[in-house]
XYZ file of C-alpha atoms in Angstrom:
275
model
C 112.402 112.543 126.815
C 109.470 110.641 125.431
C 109.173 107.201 124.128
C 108.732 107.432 120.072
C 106.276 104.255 120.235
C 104.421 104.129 123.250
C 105.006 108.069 124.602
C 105.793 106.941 128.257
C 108.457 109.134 129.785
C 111.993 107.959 129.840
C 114.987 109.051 131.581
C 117.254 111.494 129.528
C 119.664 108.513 129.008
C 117.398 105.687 128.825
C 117.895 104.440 124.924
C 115.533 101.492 125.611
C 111.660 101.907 127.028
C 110.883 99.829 130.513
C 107.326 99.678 129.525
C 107.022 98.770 125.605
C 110.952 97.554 125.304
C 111.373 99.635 122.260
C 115.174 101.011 121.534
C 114.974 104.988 120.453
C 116.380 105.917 117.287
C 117.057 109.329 118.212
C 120.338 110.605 117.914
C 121.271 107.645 116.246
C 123.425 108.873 112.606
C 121.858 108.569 109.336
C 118.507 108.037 110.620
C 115.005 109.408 108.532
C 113.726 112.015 110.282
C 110.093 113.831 110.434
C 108.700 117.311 111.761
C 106.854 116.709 114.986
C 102.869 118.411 114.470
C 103.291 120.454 118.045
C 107.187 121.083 118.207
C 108.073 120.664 114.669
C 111.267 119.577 115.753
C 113.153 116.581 113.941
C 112.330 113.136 115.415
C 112.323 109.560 113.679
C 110.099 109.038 111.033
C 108.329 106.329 112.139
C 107.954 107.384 115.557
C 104.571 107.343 117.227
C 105.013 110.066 119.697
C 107.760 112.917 119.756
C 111.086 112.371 121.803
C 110.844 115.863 122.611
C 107.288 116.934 123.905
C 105.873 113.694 123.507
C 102.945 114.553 120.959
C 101.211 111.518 119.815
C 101.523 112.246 115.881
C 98.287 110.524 114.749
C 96.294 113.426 116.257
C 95.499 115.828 113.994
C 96.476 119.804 115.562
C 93.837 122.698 114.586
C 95.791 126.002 115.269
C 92.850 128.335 116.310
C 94.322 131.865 114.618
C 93.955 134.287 117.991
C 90.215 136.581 117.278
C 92.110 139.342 117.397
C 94.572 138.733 114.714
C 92.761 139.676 111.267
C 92.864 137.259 109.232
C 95.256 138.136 106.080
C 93.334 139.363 102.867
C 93.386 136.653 100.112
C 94.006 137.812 96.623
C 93.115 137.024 93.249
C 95.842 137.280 90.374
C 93.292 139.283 87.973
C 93.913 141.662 84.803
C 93.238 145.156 84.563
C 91.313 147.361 81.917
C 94.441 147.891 80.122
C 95.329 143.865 79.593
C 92.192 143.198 77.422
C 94.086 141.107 74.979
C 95.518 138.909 77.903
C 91.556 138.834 79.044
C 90.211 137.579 75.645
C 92.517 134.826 75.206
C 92.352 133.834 78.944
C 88.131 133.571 77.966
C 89.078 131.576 74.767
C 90.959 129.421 76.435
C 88.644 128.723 79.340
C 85.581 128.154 77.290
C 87.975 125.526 74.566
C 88.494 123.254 77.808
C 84.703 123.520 78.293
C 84.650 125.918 81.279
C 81.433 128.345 81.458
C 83.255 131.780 81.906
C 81.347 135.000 82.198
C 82.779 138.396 82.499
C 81.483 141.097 84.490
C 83.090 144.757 84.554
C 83.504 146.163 88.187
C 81.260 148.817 89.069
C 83.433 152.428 88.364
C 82.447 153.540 92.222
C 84.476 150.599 92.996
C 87.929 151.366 91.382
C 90.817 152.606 92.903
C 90.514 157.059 92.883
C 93.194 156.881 90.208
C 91.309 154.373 87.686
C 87.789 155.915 88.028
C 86.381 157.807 84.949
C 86.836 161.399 85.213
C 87.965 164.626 83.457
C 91.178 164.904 84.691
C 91.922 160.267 84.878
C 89.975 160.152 81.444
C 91.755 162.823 79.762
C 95.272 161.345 80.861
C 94.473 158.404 79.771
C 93.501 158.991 76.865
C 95.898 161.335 75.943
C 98.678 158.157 77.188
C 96.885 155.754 74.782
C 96.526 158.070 71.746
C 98.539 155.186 69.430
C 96.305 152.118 70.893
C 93.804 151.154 68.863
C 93.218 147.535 70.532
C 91.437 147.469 73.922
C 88.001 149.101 74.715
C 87.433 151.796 75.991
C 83.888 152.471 78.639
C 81.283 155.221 78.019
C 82.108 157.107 80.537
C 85.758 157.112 80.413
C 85.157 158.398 76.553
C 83.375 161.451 77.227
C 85.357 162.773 80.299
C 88.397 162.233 77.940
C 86.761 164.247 75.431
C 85.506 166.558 77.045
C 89.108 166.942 78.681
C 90.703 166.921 75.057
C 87.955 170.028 73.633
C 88.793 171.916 76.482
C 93.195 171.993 76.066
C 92.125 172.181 72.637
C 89.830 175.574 73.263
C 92.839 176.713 76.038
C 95.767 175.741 73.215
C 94.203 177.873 70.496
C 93.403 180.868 72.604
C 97.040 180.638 73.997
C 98.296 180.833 70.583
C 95.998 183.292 69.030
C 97.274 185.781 71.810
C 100.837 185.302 71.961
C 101.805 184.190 67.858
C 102.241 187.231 66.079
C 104.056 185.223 63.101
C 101.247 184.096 60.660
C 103.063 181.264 59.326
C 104.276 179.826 62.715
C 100.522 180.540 64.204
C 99.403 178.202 60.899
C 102.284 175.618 61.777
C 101.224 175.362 65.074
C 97.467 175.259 64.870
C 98.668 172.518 62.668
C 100.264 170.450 64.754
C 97.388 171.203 67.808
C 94.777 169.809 65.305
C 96.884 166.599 64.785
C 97.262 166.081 68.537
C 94.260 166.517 68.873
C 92.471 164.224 66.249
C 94.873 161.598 66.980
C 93.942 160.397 70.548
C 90.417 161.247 69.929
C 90.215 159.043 66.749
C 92.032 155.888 68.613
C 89.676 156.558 71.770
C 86.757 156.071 69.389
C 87.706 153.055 67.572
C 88.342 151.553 71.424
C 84.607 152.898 72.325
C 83.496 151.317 69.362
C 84.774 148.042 70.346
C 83.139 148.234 73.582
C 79.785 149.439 71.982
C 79.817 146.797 69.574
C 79.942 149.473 66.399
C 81.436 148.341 63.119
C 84.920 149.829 63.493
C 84.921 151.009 59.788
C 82.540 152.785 60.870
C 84.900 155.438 61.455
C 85.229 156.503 57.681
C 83.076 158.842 58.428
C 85.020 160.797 60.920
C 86.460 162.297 57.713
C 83.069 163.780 56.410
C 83.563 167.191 56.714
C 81.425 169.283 59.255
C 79.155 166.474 60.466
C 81.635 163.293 60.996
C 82.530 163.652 64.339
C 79.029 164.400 64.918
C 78.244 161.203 63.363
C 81.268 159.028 65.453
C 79.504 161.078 68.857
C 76.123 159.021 67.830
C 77.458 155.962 67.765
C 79.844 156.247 70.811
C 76.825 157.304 73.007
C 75.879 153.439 72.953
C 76.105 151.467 76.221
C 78.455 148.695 76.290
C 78.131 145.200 74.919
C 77.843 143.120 78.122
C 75.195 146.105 79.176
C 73.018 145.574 76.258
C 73.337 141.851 76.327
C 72.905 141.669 80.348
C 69.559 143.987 79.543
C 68.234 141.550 76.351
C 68.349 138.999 78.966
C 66.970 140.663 81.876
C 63.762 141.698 79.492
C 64.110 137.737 77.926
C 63.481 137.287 81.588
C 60.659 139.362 82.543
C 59.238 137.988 79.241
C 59.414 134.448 79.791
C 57.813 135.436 83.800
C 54.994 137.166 82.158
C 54.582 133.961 79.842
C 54.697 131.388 82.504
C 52.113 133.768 84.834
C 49.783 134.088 82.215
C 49.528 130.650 81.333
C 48.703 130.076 85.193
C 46.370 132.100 85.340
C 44.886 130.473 81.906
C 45.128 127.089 83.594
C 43.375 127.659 86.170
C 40.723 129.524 84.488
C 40.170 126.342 82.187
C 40.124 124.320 85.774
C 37.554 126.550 86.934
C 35.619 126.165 83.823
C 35.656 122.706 83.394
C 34.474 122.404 87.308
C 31.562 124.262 86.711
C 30.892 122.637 83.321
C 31.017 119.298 85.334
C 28.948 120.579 88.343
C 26.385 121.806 85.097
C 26.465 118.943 83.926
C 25.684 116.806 87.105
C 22.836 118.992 87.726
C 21.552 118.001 84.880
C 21.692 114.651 84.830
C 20.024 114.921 88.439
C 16.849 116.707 86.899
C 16.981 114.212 84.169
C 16.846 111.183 86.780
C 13.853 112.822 88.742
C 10.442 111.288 87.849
């Protein structure tokens, strides 16, 4: 047993300290009580050391994690591809309270094997957003979906052709393969749209016959937004570079002139002086 003000040791009876006269509070009822920094067990609050190990509690303890314990992973709350709404009025919000935010998409070869673009991810999600018509959707996830969708199309159709004897049910259910077909593909290019930047009633002219899905493939094949406006700036860049070097090198060309129009100049005023 410690003493809680002056840390000597005391017997484990002794209730009053021989060298700083102090009485201990511990074990005394309805006392205030604090977590001691080493022992963390319960000892007055306004003691200076700890009854128990006898800690002085105005030193501060660093608890050095062991090298080899990894350190645990810290993670940031963020929202996915699919949460775009949440992500838009998370940005609003930010930039009303004056915060600068910028977005910036994670690379594809970074996602999770599940959430990267291709024919078989695309096409199943696609095919599980065919109603959603708010969101974005990227340029590579479109065509893989597409693609995907043109190919169980091609499959669906040759599967019926060959088995449907029954005119009318084979018209029925050509039918209904063209609806689920245009469906998710129409949705999936409003959502490309959005992330190209493209008028969305643009897509009017999906219902030209013949050429408008033609025309809708143009358009989708632009990059993204933030792409396009990350590449205006990177050339605004390289612009502004070029500007400043050539105005260098301009500067000191009119330095270098106006030396040697002063050293001219000198030389002349030397021949002038000489009798």
């Amino acid at each position: 047993m410690y003493c809680q003000k002056c840390g000597h040791q005391l017997d484990d009876n002794q209730q009053q300290c021989a060298f700083c006269g102090t009485v201990q509070e511990l074990g005394q009822p309805n006392i205030e009580t604090k977590k001691c920094k080493k022992c963390e067990r319960d000892i007055p609050v306004n003691a200076n050391y700890c009854s128990y190990c006898g800690m002085d509690q105005a030193l501060i303890v660093w608890k050095e994690r062991p090298q080899d314990e990894p350190e645990p992973e810290k993670t940031i709350a963020g929202l996915d591809d699919a949460s775009n709404s949440e992500l838009n009025n998370l940005v609003a919000n930010m930039k009303k309270a004056g915060i600068e935010v910028r977005v910036i998409k994670r690379d594809p070869k970074d996602l999770p094997p599940h959430k990267r673009p291709g024919l078989i991810n695309s096409t199943r999600r696609l095919l599980r957003d065919s109603f959603k018509v708010q969101g974005r959707m990227g340029l590579a996830d479109y065509w893989w979906g597409y693609l995907g969708m043109v190919i169980l199309l091609l499959v669906v159709i040759e599967l019926l052709m060959s088995f449907v004897k029954n005119t009318t049910l084979l018209e029925l259910l050509l039918l209904v393969t063209t609806v689920v077909y245009f469906v998710p593909t129409f949705t999936a290019s409003i959502r490309r749209f959005r992330d190209a930047g493209v008028p969305v009633g643009y897509m009017i002219l999906r219902f030209i016959p013949f050429v408008g899905e033609l025309i809708i493939w143009f358009f989708a094949l632009r990059p993204s937004l933030e792409v396009r406006q990350q590449m205006e700036k990177e050339i605004e860049r390289q612009l502004e570079q070029l500007k400043r070097q050539y105005d260098e090198q301009n500067h000191e060309h009119k330095d270098e002139q106006d030396a040697q129009d002063d050293k001219s100049d000198d030389d002349d005023k030397h021949h002038q002086d000489q009798p």
